[in-house]
Structure formats: C-alpha cells, structure tokens
Tab-separated table of C-alpha atoms and ligand atoms in Angstrom:
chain	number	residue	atom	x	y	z
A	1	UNK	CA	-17.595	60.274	13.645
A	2	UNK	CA	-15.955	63.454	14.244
A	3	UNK	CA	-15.647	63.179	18.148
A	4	UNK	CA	-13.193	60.661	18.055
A	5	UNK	CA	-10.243	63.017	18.934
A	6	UNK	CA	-12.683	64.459	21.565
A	7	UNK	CA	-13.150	60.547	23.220
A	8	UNK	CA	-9.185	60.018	22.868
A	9	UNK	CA	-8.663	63.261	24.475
A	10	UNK	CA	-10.639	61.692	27.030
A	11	UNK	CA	-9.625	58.153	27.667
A	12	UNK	CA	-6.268	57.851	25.830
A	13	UNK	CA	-3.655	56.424	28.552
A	14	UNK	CA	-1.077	57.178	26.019
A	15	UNK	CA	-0.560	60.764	25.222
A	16	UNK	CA	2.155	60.189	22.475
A	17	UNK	CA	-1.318	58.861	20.337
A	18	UNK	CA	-2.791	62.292	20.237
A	19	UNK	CA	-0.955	63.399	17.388
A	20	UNK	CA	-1.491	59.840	15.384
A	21	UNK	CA	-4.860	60.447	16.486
A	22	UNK	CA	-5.242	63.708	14.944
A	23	UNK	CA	-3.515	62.579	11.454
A	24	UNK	CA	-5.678	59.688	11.211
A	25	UNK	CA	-9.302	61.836	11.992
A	26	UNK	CA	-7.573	64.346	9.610
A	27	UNK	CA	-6.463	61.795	6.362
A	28	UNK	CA	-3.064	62.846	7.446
A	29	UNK	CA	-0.264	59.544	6.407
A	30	UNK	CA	1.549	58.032	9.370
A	31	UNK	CA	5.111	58.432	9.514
A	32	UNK	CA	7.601	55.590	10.283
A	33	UNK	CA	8.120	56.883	13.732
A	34	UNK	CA	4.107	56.814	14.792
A	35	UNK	CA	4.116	53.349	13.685
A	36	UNK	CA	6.730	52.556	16.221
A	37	UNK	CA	4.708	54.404	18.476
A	38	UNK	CA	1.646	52.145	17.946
A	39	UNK	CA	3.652	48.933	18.218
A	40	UNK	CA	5.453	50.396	21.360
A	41	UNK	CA	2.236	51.311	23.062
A	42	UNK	CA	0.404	49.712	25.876
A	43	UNK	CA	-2.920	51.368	24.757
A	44	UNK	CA	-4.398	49.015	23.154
A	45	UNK	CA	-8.040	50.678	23.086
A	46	UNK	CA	-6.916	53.659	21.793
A	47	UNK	CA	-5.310	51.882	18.758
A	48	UNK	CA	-8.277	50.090	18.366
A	49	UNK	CA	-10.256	52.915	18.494
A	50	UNK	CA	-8.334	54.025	15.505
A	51	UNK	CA	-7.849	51.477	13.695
A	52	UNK	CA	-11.927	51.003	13.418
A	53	UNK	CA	-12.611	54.365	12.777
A	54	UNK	CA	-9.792	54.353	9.245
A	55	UNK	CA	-11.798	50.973	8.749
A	56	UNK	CA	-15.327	52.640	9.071
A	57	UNK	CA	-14.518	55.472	7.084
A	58	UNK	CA	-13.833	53.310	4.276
A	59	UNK	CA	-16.714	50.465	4.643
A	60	UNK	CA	-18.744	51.568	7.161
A	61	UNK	CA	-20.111	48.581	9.134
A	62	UNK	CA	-19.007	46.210	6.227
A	63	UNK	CA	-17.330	42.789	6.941
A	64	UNK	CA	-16.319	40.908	3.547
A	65	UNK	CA	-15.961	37.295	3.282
A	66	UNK	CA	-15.972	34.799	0.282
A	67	UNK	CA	-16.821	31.385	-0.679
A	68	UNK	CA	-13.372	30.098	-1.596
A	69	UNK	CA	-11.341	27.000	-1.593
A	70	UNK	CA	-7.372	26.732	-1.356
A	71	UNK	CA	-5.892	24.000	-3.926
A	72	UNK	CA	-2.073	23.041	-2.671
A	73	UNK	CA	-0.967	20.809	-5.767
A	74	UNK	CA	1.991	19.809	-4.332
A	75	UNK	CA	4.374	20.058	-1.285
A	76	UNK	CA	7.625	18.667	-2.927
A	77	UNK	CA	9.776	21.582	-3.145
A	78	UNK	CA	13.249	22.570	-4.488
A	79	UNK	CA	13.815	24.927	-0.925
A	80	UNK	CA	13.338	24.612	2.099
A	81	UNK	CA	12.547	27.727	4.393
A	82	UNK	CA	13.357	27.178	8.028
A	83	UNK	CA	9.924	28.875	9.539
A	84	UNK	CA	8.086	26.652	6.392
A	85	UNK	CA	6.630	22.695	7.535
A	86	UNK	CA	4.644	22.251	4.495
A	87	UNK	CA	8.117	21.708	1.790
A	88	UNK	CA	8.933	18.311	1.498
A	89	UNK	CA	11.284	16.645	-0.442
A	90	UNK	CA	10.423	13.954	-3.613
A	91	UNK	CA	11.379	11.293	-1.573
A	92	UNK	CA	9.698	12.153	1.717
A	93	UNK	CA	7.030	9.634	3.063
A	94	UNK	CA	4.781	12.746	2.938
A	95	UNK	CA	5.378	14.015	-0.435
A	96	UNK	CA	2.364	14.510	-2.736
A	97	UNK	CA	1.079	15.470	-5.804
A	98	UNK	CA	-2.659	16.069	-7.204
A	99	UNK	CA	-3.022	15.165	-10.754
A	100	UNK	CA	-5.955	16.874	-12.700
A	101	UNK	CA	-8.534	14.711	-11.712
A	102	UNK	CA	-8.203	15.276	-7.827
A	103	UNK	CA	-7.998	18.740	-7.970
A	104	UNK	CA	-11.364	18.999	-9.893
A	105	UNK	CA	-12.593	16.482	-7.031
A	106	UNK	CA	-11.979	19.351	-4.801
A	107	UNK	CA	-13.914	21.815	-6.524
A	108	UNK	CA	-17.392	22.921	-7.216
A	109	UNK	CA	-20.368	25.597	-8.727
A	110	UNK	CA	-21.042	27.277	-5.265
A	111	UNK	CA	-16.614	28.134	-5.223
A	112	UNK	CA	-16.331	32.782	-5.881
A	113	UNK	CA	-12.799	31.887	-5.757
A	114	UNK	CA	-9.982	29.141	-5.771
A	115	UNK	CA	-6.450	29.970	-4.331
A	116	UNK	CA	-3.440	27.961	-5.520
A	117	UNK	CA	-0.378	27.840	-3.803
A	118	UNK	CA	2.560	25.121	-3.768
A	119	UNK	CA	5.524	23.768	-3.649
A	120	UNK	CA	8.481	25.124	-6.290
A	121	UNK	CA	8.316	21.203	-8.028
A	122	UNK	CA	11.530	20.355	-9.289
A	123	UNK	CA	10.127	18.168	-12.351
A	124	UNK	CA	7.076	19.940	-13.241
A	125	UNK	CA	7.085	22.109	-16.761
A	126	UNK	CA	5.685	25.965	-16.645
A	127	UNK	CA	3.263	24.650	-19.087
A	128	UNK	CA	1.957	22.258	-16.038
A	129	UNK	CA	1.114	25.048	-13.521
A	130	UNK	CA	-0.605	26.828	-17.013
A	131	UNK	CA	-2.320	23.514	-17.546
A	132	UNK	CA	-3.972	23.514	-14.246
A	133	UNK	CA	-5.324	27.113	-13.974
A	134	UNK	CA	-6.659	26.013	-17.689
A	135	UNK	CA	-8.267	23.258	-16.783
A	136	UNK	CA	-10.037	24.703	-13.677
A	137	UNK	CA	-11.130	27.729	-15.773
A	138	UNK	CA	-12.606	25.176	-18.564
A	139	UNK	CA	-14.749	23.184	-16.261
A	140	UNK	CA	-15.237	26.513	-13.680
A	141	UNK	CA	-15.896	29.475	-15.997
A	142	UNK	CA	-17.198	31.494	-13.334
A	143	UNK	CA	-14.794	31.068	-10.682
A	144	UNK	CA	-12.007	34.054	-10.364
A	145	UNK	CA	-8.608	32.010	-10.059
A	146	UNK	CA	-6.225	33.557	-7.288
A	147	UNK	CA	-2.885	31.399	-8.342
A	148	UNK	CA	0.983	31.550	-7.207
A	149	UNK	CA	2.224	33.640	-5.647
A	150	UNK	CA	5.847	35.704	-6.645
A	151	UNK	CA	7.751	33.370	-5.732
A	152	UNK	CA	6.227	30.785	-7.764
A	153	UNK	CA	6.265	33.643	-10.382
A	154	UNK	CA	9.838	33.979	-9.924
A	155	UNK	CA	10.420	30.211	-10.082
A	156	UNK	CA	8.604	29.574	-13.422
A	157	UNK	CA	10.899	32.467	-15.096
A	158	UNK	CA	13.767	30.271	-14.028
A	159	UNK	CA	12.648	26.929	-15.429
A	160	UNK	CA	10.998	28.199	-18.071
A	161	UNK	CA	13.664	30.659	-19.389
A	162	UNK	CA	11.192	33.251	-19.950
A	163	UNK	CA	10.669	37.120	-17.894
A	164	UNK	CA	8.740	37.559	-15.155
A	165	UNK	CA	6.160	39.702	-17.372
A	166	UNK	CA	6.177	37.061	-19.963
A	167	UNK	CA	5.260	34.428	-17.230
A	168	UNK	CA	2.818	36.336	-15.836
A	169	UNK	CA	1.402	37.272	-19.278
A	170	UNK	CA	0.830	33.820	-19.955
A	171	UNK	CA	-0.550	33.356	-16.702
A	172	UNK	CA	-3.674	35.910	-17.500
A	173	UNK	CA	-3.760	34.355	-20.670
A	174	UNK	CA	-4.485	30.831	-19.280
A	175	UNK	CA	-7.003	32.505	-16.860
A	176	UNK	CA	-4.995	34.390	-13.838
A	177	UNK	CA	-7.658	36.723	-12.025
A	178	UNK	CA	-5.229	37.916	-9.240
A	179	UNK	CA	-2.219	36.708	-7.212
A	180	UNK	CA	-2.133	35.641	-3.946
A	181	UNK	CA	-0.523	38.055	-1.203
A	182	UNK	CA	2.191	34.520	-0.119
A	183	UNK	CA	5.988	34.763	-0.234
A	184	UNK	CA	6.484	38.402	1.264
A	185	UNK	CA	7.052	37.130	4.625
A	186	UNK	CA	9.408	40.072	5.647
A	187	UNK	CA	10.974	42.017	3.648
A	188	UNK	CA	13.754	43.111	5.917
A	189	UNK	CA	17.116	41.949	3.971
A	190	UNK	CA	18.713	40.975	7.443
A	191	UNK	CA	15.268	38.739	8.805
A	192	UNK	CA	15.109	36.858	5.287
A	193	UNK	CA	18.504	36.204	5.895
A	194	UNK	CA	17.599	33.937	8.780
A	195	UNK	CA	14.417	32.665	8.159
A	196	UNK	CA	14.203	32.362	4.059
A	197	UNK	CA	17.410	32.470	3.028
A	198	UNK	CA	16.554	30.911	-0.279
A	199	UNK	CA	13.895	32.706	-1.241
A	200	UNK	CA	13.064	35.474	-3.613
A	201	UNK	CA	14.234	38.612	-2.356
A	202	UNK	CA	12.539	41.150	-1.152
A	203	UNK	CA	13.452	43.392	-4.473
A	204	UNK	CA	12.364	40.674	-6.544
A	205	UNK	CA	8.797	40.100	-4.747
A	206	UNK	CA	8.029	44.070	-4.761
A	207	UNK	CA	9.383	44.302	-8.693
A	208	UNK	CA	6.348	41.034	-9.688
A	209	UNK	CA	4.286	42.533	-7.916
A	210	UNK	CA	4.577	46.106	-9.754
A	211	UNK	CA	4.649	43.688	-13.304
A	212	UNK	CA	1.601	42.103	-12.356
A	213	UNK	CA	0.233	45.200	-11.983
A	214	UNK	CA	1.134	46.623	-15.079
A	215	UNK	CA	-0.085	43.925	-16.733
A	216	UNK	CA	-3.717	44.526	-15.093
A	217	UNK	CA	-3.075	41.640	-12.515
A	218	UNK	CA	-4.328	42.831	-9.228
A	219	UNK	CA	-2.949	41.141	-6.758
A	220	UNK	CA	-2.702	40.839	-2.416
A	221	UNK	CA	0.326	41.599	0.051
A	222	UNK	CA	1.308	39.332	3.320
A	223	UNK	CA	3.503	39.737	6.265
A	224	UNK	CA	4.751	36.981	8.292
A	225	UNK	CA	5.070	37.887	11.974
A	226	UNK	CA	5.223	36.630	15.016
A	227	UNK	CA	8.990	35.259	14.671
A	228	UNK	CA	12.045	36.910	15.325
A	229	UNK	CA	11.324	40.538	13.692
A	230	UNK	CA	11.636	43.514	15.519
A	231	UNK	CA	8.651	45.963	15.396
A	232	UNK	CA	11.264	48.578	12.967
A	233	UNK	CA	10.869	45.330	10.926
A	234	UNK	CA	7.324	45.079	10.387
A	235	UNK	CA	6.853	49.408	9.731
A	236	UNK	CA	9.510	49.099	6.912
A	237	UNK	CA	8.002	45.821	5.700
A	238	UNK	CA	4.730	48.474	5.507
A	239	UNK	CA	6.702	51.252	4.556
A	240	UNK	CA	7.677	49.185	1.123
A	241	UNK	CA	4.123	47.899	0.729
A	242	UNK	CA	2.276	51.765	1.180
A	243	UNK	CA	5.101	53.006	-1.652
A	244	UNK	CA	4.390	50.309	-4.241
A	245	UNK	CA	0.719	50.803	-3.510
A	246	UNK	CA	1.248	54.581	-4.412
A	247	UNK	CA	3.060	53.939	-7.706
A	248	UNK	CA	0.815	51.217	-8.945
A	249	UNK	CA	-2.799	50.675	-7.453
A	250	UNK	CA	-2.913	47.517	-7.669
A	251	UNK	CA	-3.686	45.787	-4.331
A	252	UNK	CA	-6.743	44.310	-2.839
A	253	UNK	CA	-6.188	43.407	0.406
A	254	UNK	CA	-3.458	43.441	3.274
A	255	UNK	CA	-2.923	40.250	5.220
A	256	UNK	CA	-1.235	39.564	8.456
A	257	UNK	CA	0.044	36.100	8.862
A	258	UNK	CA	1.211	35.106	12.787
A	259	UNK	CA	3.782	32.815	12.380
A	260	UNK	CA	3.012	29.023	13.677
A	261	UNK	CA	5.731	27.010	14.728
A	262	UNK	CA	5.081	23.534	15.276
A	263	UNK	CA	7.314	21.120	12.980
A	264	UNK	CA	9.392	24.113	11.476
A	265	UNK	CA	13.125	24.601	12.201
A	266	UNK	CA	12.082	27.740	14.356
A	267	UNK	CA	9.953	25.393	16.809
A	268	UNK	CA	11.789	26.984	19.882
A	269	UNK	CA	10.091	30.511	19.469
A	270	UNK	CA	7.834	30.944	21.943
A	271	UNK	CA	4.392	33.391	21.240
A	272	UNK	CA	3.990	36.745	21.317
A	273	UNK	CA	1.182	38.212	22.803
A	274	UNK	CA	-2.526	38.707	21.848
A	275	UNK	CA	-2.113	42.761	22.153
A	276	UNK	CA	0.685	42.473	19.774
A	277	UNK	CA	-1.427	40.459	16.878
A	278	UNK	CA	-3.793	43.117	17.577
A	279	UNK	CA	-1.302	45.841	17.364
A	280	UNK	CA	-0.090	44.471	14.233
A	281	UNK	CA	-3.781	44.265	12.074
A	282	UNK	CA	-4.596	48.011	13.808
A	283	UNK	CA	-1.493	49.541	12.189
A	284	UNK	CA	-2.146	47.861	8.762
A	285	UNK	CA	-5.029	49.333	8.741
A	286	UNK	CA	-3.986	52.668	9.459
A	287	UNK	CA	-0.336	52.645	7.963
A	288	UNK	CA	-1.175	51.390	4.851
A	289	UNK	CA	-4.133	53.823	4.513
A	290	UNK	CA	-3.727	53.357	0.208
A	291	UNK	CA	-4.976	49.502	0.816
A	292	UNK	CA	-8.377	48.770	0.124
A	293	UNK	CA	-8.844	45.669	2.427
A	294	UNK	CA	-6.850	44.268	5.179
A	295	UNK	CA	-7.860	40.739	6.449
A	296	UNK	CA	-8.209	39.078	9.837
A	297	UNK	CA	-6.793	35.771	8.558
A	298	UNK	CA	-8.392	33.186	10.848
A	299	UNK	CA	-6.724	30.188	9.680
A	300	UNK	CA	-3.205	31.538	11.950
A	301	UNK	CA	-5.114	33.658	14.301
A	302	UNK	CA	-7.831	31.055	15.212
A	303	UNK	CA	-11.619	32.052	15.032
A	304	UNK	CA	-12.222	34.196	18.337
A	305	UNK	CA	-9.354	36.298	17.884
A	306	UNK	CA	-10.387	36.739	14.601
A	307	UNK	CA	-13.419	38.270	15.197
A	308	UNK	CA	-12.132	40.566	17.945
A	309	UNK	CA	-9.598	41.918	14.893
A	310	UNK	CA	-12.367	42.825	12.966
A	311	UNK	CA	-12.732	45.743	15.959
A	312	UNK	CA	-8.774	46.364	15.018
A	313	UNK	CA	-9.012	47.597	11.628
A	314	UNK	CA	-9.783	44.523	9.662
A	315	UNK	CA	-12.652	44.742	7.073
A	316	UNK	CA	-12.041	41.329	5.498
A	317	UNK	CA	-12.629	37.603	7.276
A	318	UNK	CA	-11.353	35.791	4.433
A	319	UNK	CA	-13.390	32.413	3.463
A	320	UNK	CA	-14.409	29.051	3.916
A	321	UNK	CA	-11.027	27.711	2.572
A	322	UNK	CA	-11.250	24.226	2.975
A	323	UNK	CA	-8.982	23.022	2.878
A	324	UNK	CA	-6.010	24.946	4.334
A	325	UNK	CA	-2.420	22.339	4.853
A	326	UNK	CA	0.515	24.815	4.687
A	327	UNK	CA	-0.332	26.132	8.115
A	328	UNK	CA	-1.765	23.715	9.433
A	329	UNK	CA	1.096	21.354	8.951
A	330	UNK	CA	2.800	24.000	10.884
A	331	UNK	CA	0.465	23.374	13.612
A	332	UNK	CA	-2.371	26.185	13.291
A	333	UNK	CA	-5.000	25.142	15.801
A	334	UNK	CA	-8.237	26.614	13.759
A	335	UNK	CA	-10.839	24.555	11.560
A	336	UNK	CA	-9.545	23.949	7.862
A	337	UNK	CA	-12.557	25.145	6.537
A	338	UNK	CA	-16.043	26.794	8.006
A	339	UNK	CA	-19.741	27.121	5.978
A	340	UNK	CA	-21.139	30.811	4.783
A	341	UNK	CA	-22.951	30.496	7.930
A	342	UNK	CA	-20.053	30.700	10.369
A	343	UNK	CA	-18.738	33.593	8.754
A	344	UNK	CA	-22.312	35.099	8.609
A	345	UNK	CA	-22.504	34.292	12.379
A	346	UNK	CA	-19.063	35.128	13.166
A	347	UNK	CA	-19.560	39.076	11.879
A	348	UNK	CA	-22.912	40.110	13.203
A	349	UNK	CA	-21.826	38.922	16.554
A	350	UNK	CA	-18.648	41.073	16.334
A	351	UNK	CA	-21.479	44.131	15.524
A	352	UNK	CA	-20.762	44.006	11.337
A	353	UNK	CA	-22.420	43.591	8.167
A	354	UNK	CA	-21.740	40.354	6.359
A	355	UNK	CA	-20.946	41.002	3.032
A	356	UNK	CA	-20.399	38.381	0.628
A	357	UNK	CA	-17.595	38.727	-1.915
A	358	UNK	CA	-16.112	37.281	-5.025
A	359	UNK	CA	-12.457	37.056	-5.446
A	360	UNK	CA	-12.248	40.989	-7.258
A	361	UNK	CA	-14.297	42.418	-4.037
A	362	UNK	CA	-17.640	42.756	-6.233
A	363	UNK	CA	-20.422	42.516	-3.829
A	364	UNK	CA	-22.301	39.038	-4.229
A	365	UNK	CA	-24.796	39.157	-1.324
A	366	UNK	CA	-25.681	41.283	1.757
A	367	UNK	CA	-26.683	39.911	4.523
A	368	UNK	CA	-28.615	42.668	6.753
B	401	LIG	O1	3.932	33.219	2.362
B	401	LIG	C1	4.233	29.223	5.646
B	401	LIG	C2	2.909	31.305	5.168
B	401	LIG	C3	2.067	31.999	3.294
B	401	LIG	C4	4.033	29.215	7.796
B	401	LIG	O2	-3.610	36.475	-0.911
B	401	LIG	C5	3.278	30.256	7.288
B	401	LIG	O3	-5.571	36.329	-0.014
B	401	LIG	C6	2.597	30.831	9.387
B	401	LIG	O4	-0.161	33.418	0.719
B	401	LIG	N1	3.344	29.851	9.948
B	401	LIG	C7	1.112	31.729	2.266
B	401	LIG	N2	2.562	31.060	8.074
B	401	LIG	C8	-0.231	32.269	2.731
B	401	LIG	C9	-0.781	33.192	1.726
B	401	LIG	C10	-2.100	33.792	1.903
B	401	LIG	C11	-2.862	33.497	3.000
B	401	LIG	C12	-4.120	34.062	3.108
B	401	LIG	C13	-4.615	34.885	2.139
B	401	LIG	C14	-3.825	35.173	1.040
B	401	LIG	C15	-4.354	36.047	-0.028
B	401	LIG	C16	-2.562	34.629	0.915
B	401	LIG	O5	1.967	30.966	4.249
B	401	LIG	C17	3.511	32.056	3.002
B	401	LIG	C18	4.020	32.006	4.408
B	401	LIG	O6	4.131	33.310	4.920
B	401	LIG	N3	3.440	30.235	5.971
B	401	LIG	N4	4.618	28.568	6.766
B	401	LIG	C19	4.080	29.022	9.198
B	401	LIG	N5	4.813	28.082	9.761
C-alpha cells in the first residue's frame, strides 16, 4: 500500500497528479482545482490507480451488491423534464398505474431491498404513496424499503399541505428505511435551468436531504452526467454533496448516472467518451472521500463497463433490479435485471470479493 506514490512517481504521464497523488496516499481532501485536474487529464491509469487505492483503503477487496427490485408505480407525471422519457401524461397511450395487487405480484421473500420511484401523479393523495410503502412492509416485514426520492418528497409537501419533515416523518412512520439518491441530477443552477427546469431546486434537494437526515433517514446521492455539463459542473455538484456529507453523516452511497438519450428532448447529444465515465466514478471516489459507497450503476453504464469501474473507485455493483423502465425507456442498452450469480460472477472476474448486502450495507453473505 504505501508505494503507490513511489509507482506514480514512476509511470504517471501526468505530472500535475503528483500532488493529488500525495493528498490522497496522505488522507489529505481534494480541492476544487485537483478535481478539474482529474477530469482534464489524459492519464487515465494514474486516476485509476487512485481511485482503487481510496477504494481499498476503505473495503479492501470488497465488492457489495444486493438482492433488490425497483417498483415504478406510475409514469403519469405533473412535469416533464426534457433529458426524462419515462413522464407521461394521463392521457398518453403509455400511461400506467399499478394498483396494490400488481405491485405485490412483483415482489417476493428472497427481495434485501425494494426501490420506489415514480411519477409526481397529479390525482393520487399523500396518504396513497403512505399506503403503498404500508402495504409492502405488512406483507414484507423483512425487506428495507428505499422509497421517493426528494423530489417526490418535495411534491407530497405540496399536495399534502404539510413540511418536508412532517412528510418525511410520516414516511418512517409508514416504514421508510432510506431514500433513494434520484432527482439531484445537477445541481448547477444554470444546467437545471436547461435540462429540469421544473424541478426541485438544487437548494431544496440538499435541504430534504439534511431533514431526512435529521430525522435518522439515511439516504443516497446521484449525479446525472453525460449531457451538456461542463466538468466545473460536476466538481461543484461534488463540492455540495462532500459539505452536506460533513454536516450530517447521513449518506450511503454515491451514484453516477450517464445520461441516455434515446426518446428524450435532448436526443441530439451525442456520447462522451468511455475515459470520461471512468474519470467521473474515479473522482467520486476520491472527492467525496466522507462517502461510504460509491456505485458502478450498470443499468446506464451497461455490464462490461461496469465491471471495469469497479477498478475506478467503485465499491458497490448495485443489484438485480428487475425491473428497471425509467432508463430504459430512455434507451439504456443493459439487461433489466441479472441473478446473484451474475453479480457473483461479474466481481471475482474483475479481481473482488462479492459481498452480499441488504439495503443499510449490513453484510448478508460473503462469497470467498
Ligand atoms: O434522478 C431519468 C435518472 C434517476 C434518465 O439511490 C435518467 O441507490 C439517465 O434515483 N438517462 C433516478 N438517467 C435513478 C435513481 C437511482 C438509481 C440507482 C440507484 C439509486 C440509489 C438511485 O434516473 C433520476 C434521473 O437522474 N434518469 N432519465 C435518462 N434519460
């Protein structure tokens, strides 16, 4: 371990890394300015390098994943994002919504975790999205519920009159485990502008997620990338994240989401490269060095580059997920779903330890 500065010394194309190089070996916090150096850099390998030794000195050879499930209970929604092809409207041909007994069709014993995430439903009470995490923690007792994100947070304190602490008070009540890391996007004032214009603001998504905290709801963070943002965009969006992650602990996991295009009003955007998704889950792991977990999310990356992100930083594969719709309707190209097997496959090839999870990061199974 300690003769990584030694190797980059070595092999490092890009000199300007020796100092990030010897602040990450050291504990020492990036600054805003070495993150621009890591998106800026051509060095891939070195970044790499980094980025997997922050992630071993945390979990060693460890490689999380957990049996999970996604539950979308609607897609009719009151906005409409442009970079977003899952929102429909009520009178769409492709508008739907599961009543009770189809989401409990979709569930089962073997499920660690089930992840809800939807549309903002015109017509539907707060008491129905409380209704549904009730009814899935009556017949489930045992599975952690990961439900709705802040801007569905922020969206129930609208129809339902009441704060955001209030809504998410009665959200733990009704059996809230954790929320899900969806809605950040970017937090940049002048990108939301253009892609998410009606969406909770930035301000608004940091202050729920500091409530939910308080309130001893842990909760995840995202990024959307991939789009128009500049790489100043993604450090501050990082920047934000590391500072609410100082004042409140409560954070799991980092994800990176690369932004698909198909059948969104941002179709014409043509893909960055492979060294920049790279880049991108490297410097979460080493910029926001107060985060637990960051996650190669295969479901927008695809499998294979998946697994090579797990050499980039990323301690965390996700889960089985079947079955994933809001990126896929946006044209994602990867499975919806995959067995324990794949993932126990996919992470001993990449040279990890599978480690089975439940939705909290307690350790269900190792698989040596
Ligand atoms: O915030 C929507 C994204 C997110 C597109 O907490 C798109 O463990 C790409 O919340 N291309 C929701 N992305 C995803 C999410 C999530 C995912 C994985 C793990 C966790 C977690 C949370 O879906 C939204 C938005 O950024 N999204 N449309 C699109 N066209």
């Amino acid at each position: 371990m300690g003769t990584i500065l030694e190797n980059i010394e070595r092999f490092a194309r890009d000199p300007e890394l020796l100092d990030i190089a010897e602040k990450v070996e050291s504990g020492g916090r990036l600054s805003f300015e070495d993150g621009m150096t890591i998106l800026n850099t051509s060095d891939l390998n070195t970044v790499g390098l980094l980025a997997d030794y922050a992630k071993r000195k945390r979990e060693g050879d460890r490689v999380y994943f957990v049996v999970n499930r996604h539950v979308n209970p609607t897609n009719i929604c009151a906005i409409s994002c442009k970079f977003c092809a899952f929102a429909k409207t009520a009178k769409s041909a492709d508008a739907y919504e599961l009543n009770s007994e189809r989401i409990l069709s979709l569930l089962n014993e073997e499920l660690r975790e089930v992840h809800i995430v939807g549309g903002l439903h015109p017509d539907w009470p707060f008491e129905h999205y409380l209704d549904i995490v009730r009814m899935i923690k009556e017949r489930y007792p045992a599975v952690h519920v990961k439900a709705y994100t802040a801007v569905e947070i922020d969206w129930f304190s609208d129809i339902s009159g009441l704060s955001h602490e209030e809504v998410l008070l009665a959200m733990k009540e009704a059996g809230v485990d954790a929320l899900p890391g969806g809605g950040a996007e970017i937090f940049s004032e002048e990108v939301r502008k253009k892609i998410c214009a009606p969406k909770t603001q930035s301000l608004q998504w940091i202050d729920i997620h500091r409530t939910a905290h308080r309130v001893g709801i842990p909760s995840n963070a995202t990024i959307l990338y991939g789009h128009i943002e500049r790489y100043d965009h993604v450090v501050d969006h990082f920047d934000r994240l590391r500072n609410l992650q100082d004042e409140t602990g409560g954070f799991f996991a980092f994800i990176p989401v690369l932004f698909q295009p198909e059948n969104t009003r941002m179709s014409e955007l043509k893909p960055r490269s492979g060294s920049y998704d790279l880049k991108v889950h490297a410097l979460a792991r080493l910029y926001l060095d107060n985060f637990p977990h960051i996650k190669a999310y295969w479901i927008t990356l695809g499998e294979k580059a998946a697994q090579v992100a797990l050499s980039y930083g990323c301690d965390d594969a996700d889960g089985t997920i079947l079955r994933e719709k809001i990126i896929h309707d946006a044209g994602a190209t990867s499975e919806v779903g995959h067995t324990r097997d794949f993932f126990t496959r996919m992470i001993k090839d990449a040279g990890y330890t599978p480690v089975e999870r439940d939705a909290l990061y307690n350790v269900v199974k190792i698989y040596n």
